[in-house]
mmCIF file of C-alpha atoms in Angstrom:
data_model
loop_
_atom_site.group_PDB
_atom_site.id
_atom_site.type_symbol
_atom_site.label_atom_id
_atom_site.label_comp_id
_atom_site.label_asym_id
_atom_site.label_seq_id
_atom_site.Cartn_x
_atom_site.Cartn_y
_atom_site.Cartn_z
ATOM 1 C CA MET A 712 136.327 0.984 -25.731
ATOM 2 C CA MET A 713 139.204 0.690 -24.046
ATOM 3 C CA SER A 714 140.705 4.206 -22.523
ATOM 4 C CA ARG A 715 143.655 5.927 -24.055
ATOM 5 C CA ILE A 716 146.014 5.511 -21.311
ATOM 6 C CA ALA A 717 145.109 1.733 -21.169
ATOM 7 C CA ARG A 718 145.698 1.484 -25.016
ATOM 8 C CA ALA A 719 149.024 3.481 -24.917
ATOM 9 C CA THR A 720 149.963 1.253 -22.272
ATOM 10 C CA ARG A 721 149.629 -2.371 -23.663
ATOM 11 C CA SER A 722 151.293 -0.714 -26.877
ATOM 12 C CA GLY A 723 154.137 0.613 -25.327
ATOM 13 C CA LEU A 724 154.334 -2.691 -23.090
ATOM 14 C CA ARG A 725 154.294 -4.667 -25.861
ATOM 15 C CA ALA A 726 157.091 -2.453 -27.865
ATOM 16 C CA VAL A 727 159.239 -2.334 -25.081
ATOM 17 C CA ALA A 728 158.986 -6.307 -25.174
ATOM 18 C CA GLY A 729 159.967 -6.338 -28.899
ATOM 19 C CA ALA A 730 156.900 -6.286 -30.674
ATOM 20 C CA ARG A 731 156.765 -3.848 -33.772
ATOM 21 C CA ILE A 732 153.877 -1.678 -32.966
ATOM 22 C CA PRO A 733 153.413 1.213 -35.212
ATOM 23 C CA LEU A 734 153.226 3.705 -32.203
ATOM 24 C CA LYS A 735 152.796 6.930 -33.954
ATOM 25 C CA VAL A 736 151.324 7.037 -37.704
ATOM 26 C CA SER A 737 152.071 10.947 -39.847
ATOM 27 C CA CYS A 738 149.039 11.153 -42.561
ATOM 28 C CA HIS A 739 149.536 13.223 -45.394
ATOM 29 C CA LEU A 740 146.139 13.625 -46.335
ATOM 30 C CA THR A 741 147.278 15.659 -49.248
ATOM 31 C CA TYR A 742 150.065 17.687 -51.292
ATOM 32 C CA GLN A 743 148.056 20.241 -52.381
ATOM 33 C CA CYS A 744 148.919 23.249 -50.811
ATOM 34 C CA ASN A 745 148.005 27.264 -50.834
ATOM 35 C CA LEU A 746 151.467 28.497 -49.656
ATOM 36 C CA THR A 747 154.859 27.909 -52.250
ATOM 37 C CA CYS A 748 157.746 27.719 -49.229
ATOM 38 C CA ARG A 749 160.753 27.579 -50.999
ATOM 39 C CA TYR A 750 162.487 24.953 -49.000
ATOM 40 C CA CYS A 751 159.547 22.601 -48.643
ATOM 41 C CA GLY A 752 159.309 19.131 -50.281
ATOM 42 C CA ARG A 753 155.804 18.073 -49.464
ATOM 43 C CA ARG A 754 154.009 20.189 -51.904
ATOM 44 C CA GLY A 755 153.517 18.850 -55.823
ATOM 45 C CA PRO A 756 150.804 18.637 -58.294
ATOM 46 C CA ASP A 757 146.943 17.718 -57.978
ATOM 47 C CA GLY A 758 146.907 13.785 -57.798
ATOM 48 C CA HIS A 759 145.285 10.988 -56.121
ATOM 49 C CA GLU A 760 144.126 11.354 -52.874
ATOM 50 C CA MET A 761 142.732 8.751 -50.473
ATOM 51 C CA THR A 762 139.148 9.275 -49.412
ATOM 52 C CA THR A 763 137.359 9.996 -46.610
ATOM 53 C CA GLU A 764 136.465 6.281 -46.026
ATOM 54 C CA ASP A 765 139.452 4.891 -46.988
ATOM 55 C CA VAL A 766 141.560 7.142 -44.745
ATOM 56 C CA ILE A 767 139.243 6.191 -41.569
ATOM 57 C CA ALA A 768 139.734 2.462 -42.768
ATOM 58 C CA LEU A 769 143.483 3.053 -42.352
ATOM 59 C CA MET A 770 143.240 4.811 -39.194
ATOM 60 C CA THR A 771 141.214 1.620 -38.150
ATOM 61 C CA ALA A 772 143.448 -0.802 -39.064
ATOM 62 C CA PHE A 773 146.392 0.509 -37.315
ATOM 63 C CA THR A 774 144.424 1.393 -34.664
ATOM 64 C CA LYS A 775 144.045 -2.544 -34.028
ATOM 65 C CA ALA A 776 148.002 -2.808 -34.790
ATOM 66 C CA GLY A 777 148.598 -1.056 -31.607
ATOM 67 C CA CYS A 778 148.815 2.455 -33.125
ATOM 68 C CA VAL A 779 148.666 5.347 -30.534
ATOM 69 C CA SER A 780 149.378 8.742 -32.171
ATOM 70 C CA TRP A 781 147.914 10.048 -35.535
ATOM 71 C CA SER A 782 149.092 12.885 -37.095
ATOM 72 C CA PHE A 783 147.131 14.788 -40.324
ATOM 73 C CA ASN A 784 149.900 16.406 -42.136
ATOM 74 C CA GLY A 785 149.800 17.560 -45.577
ATOM 75 C CA GLY A 786 150.875 19.606 -48.136
ATOM 76 C CA GLU A 787 148.485 21.512 -46.228
ATOM 77 C CA PRO A 788 145.556 19.160 -44.646
ATOM 78 C CA MET A 789 143.141 21.851 -44.337
ATOM 79 C CA LEU A 790 142.753 22.125 -47.760
ATOM 80 C CA ARG A 791 140.651 18.806 -47.259
ATOM 81 C CA SER A 792 136.987 19.389 -46.438
ATOM 82 C CA ASP A 793 136.727 15.810 -45.016
ATOM 83 C CA LEU A 794 139.601 17.170 -42.010
ATOM 84 C CA ALA A 795 136.758 17.430 -38.984
ATOM 85 C CA ARG A 796 135.472 14.307 -39.649
ATOM 86 C CA LEU A 797 138.727 12.073 -39.997
ATOM 87 C CA VAL A 798 139.487 14.160 -36.538
ATOM 88 C CA ASP A 799 136.372 13.105 -35.087
ATOM 89 C CA GLU A 800 136.724 9.559 -35.771
ATOM 90 C CA GLY A 801 140.460 9.470 -34.760
ATOM 91 C CA GLN A 802 139.094 10.717 -31.289
ATOM 92 C CA ARG A 803 136.633 8.280 -31.699
ATOM 93 C CA LEU A 804 139.101 5.179 -32.030
ATOM 94 C CA GLY A 805 141.139 6.533 -29.196
ATOM 95 C CA LEU A 806 144.120 7.913 -30.787
ATOM 96 C CA VAL A 807 145.857 10.586 -29.738
ATOM 97 C CA VAL A 808 145.507 13.404 -32.915
ATOM 98 C CA SER A 809 147.634 16.502 -34.092
ATOM 99 C CA VAL A 810 146.720 18.456 -36.953
ATOM 100 C CA VAL A 811 150.036 20.230 -38.894
ATOM 101 C CA THR A 812 149.084 22.954 -40.702
ATOM 102 C CA ASN A 813 150.537 26.430 -42.205
ATOM 103 C CA GLY A 814 148.114 28.312 -40.180
ATOM 104 C CA THR A 815 146.621 30.577 -42.651
ATOM 105 C CA LEU A 816 143.325 28.848 -43.471
ATOM 106 C CA LEU A 817 142.677 28.984 -39.310
ATOM 107 C CA SER A 818 140.436 32.444 -39.295
ATOM 108 C CA GLU A 819 138.077 31.119 -42.167
ATOM 109 C CA ILE A 820 137.029 28.163 -40.471
ATOM 110 C CA LYS A 821 133.280 29.183 -38.872
ATOM 111 C CA ASP A 822 133.221 25.691 -37.338
ATOM 112 C CA THR A 823 136.175 25.329 -34.316
ATOM 113 C CA SER A 824 134.652 22.652 -32.367
ATOM 114 C CA TRP A 825 136.954 20.225 -34.386
ATOM 115 C CA ILE A 826 139.706 22.020 -32.989
ATOM 116 C CA THR A 827 138.886 21.559 -29.713
ATOM 117 C CA ASN A 828 138.497 18.203 -29.879
ATOM 118 C CA LEU A 829 142.491 18.081 -31.071
ATOM 119 C CA ASP A 830 145.474 17.141 -28.811
ATOM 120 C CA THR A 831 147.764 19.161 -30.444
ATOM 121 C CA LEU A 832 147.771 21.746 -32.954
ATOM 122 C CA LEU A 833 151.454 22.329 -34.771
ATOM 123 C CA ILE A 834 151.491 25.695 -36.679
ATOM 124 C CA SER A 835 154.373 26.160 -39.054
ATOM 125 C CA LEU A 836 156.156 30.110 -38.956
ATOM 126 C CA ASP A 837 159.798 30.408 -39.311
ATOM 127 C CA GLY A 838 160.473 33.773 -37.371
ATOM 128 C CA PRO A 839 158.653 37.331 -36.608
ATOM 129 C CA ARG A 840 157.174 38.990 -39.986
ATOM 130 C CA ASP A 841 160.276 40.068 -42.215
ATOM 131 C CA VAL A 842 161.981 36.691 -41.667
ATOM 132 C CA CYS A 843 158.582 34.322 -42.429
ATOM 133 C CA ASP A 844 156.926 36.825 -45.262
ATOM 134 C CA ARG A 845 160.493 36.311 -46.656
ATOM 135 C CA THR A 846 160.457 32.784 -46.562
ATOM 136 C CA ARG A 847 156.551 32.043 -47.118
ATOM 137 C CA GLY A 848 155.263 34.698 -48.647
ATOM 138 C CA ASP A 849 154.028 38.823 -47.966
ATOM 139 C CA GLY A 850 151.212 38.735 -45.364
ATOM 140 C CA THR A 851 152.170 34.697 -44.319
ATOM 141 C CA PHE A 852 152.874 35.773 -40.815
ATOM 142 C CA ASP A 853 150.070 38.205 -40.224
ATOM 143 C CA ARG A 854 147.276 35.927 -41.370
ATOM 144 C CA VAL A 855 148.822 32.810 -39.093
ATOM 145 C CA MET A 856 148.546 35.329 -35.647
ATOM 146 C CA GLU A 857 145.180 36.415 -36.949
ATOM 147 C CA GLY A 858 144.103 32.515 -37.145
ATOM 148 C CA LEU A 859 146.132 32.086 -33.728
ATOM 149 C CA LYS A 860 144.371 34.937 -31.654
ATOM 150 C CA ALA A 861 140.462 33.045 -33.433
ATOM 151 C CA LEU A 862 140.961 30.191 -32.137
ATOM 152 C CA PRO A 863 138.156 29.207 -29.547
ATOM 153 C CA LYS A 864 139.487 29.540 -25.740
ATOM 154 C CA GLY A 865 140.294 25.710 -24.337
ATOM 155 C CA SER A 866 141.260 24.798 -27.607
ATOM 156 C CA PRO A 867 144.494 22.364 -27.683
ATOM 157 C CA ARG A 868 147.871 22.568 -27.155
ATOM 158 C CA ARG A 869 149.840 24.785 -29.608
ATOM 159 C CA ILE A 870 153.143 24.231 -31.010
ATOM 160 C CA ILE A 871 155.023 26.352 -33.058
ATOM 161 C CA VAL A 872 157.084 24.806 -35.695
ATOM 162 C CA GLY A 873 160.014 26.575 -36.925
ATOM 163 C CA VAL A 874 162.040 26.019 -40.116
ATOM 164 C CA LEU A 875 165.691 26.097 -39.254
ATOM 165 C CA SER A 876 167.737 27.345 -42.096
ATOM 166 C CA ARG A 877 170.436 29.526 -43.038
ATOM 167 C CA GLU A 878 167.811 32.608 -43.674
ATOM 168 C CA THR A 879 166.009 31.628 -40.315
ATOM 169 C CA ALA A 880 168.819 30.988 -37.878
ATOM 170 C CA GLY A 881 169.536 34.204 -36.535
ATOM 171 C CA ASP A 882 166.100 34.865 -35.881
ATOM 172 C CA ILE A 883 164.960 32.090 -33.423
ATOM 173 C CA SER A 884 164.700 34.188 -30.559
ATOM 174 C CA GLY A 885 162.835 36.284 -31.893
ATOM 175 C CA LEU A 886 160.245 33.154 -32.968
ATOM 176 C CA LEU A 887 160.329 32.307 -29.274
ATOM 177 C CA ASP A 888 159.051 35.761 -28.075
ATOM 178 C CA VAL A 889 156.210 34.766 -31.132
ATOM 179 C CA ALA A 890 155.674 31.497 -29.296
ATOM 180 C CA GLU A 891 155.338 32.885 -26.148
ATOM 181 C CA SER A 892 153.165 35.632 -27.118
ATOM 182 C CA VAL A 893 150.477 33.239 -28.317
ATOM 183 C CA GLY A 894 150.937 30.541 -25.550
ATOM 184 C CA ALA A 895 152.405 28.108 -27.600
ATOM 185 C CA GLN A 896 155.736 25.929 -27.424
ATOM 186 C CA LEU A 897 158.337 26.185 -29.821
ATOM 187 C CA LEU A 898 159.938 23.179 -32.089
ATOM 188 C CA VAL A 899 162.722 24.053 -34.395
ATOM 189 C CA GLN A 900 163.467 21.778 -37.505
ATOM 190 C CA PRO A 901 166.493 21.998 -39.986
ATOM 191 C CA VAL A 902 165.403 22.370 -43.610
ATOM 192 C CA GLY A 903 166.801 19.396 -45.425
ATOM 193 C CA GLU A 904 167.912 18.447 -49.418
ATOM 194 C CA HIS A 905 165.645 17.179 -51.098
ATOM 195 C CA ASP A 906 164.170 16.997 -55.211
ATOM 196 C CA HIS A 907 162.138 20.473 -54.505
ATOM 197 C CA VAL A 908 165.297 22.179 -52.918
ATOM 198 C CA SER A 909 167.553 23.132 -56.293
ATOM 199 C CA PRO A 910 171.433 22.805 -55.604
ATOM 200 C CA SER A 911 171.795 26.750 -55.220
ATOM 201 C CA GLU A 912 168.790 26.966 -52.949
ATOM 202 C CA ALA A 913 170.520 23.856 -50.428
ATOM 203 C CA THR A 914 173.704 26.291 -50.348
ATOM 204 C CA ASP A 915 171.190 29.383 -49.619
ATOM 205 C CA LEU A 916 168.839 27.534 -47.338
ATOM 206 C CA VAL A 917 170.371 24.269 -45.638
ATOM 207 C CA PRO A 918 172.569 25.224 -42.269
ATOM 208 C CA SER A 919 176.289 24.352 -42.105
#
């Protein structure tokens, strides 16, 4: 099988040449979530989800089309019992694989071998304890930190994803301190208006 570097180079050159290449795919495995963050537009009622075989078939098709990077997203993707197998399949296909999670279930994972196979683990966290618990629910911060500490050594690159809102904008430096304390990089993204945010909440949450 072609190496990941060779595949990425070939796809990149084709894209530069004008070909329409799906270089990166964000796959929302589920819209179920164990949190109810006020600003989140990526959760919803139970519904039909792709089967394990369907997702593998999708990854295979996109790989043949030139895909290089695959991100498992949600909802909360760790609610899917097949996530470990899907990560392994992505690696087998030669994809750069990442998982975006709220981090609250990390400490419950018994077999962490699949996590070490990830290229990147992105963990959502809005700020220090008081900020995070105010936007995501009481006890969320401690559960995330417990999970991060439970990760095995040699685990993948970690990125803390902070949602920038009016409530959290004043605590970005505190979030940076948290990221540095767990050896993670920091990515900040602003909250946006969507169907799950009411007009009153948008006024309170969406940054000016």
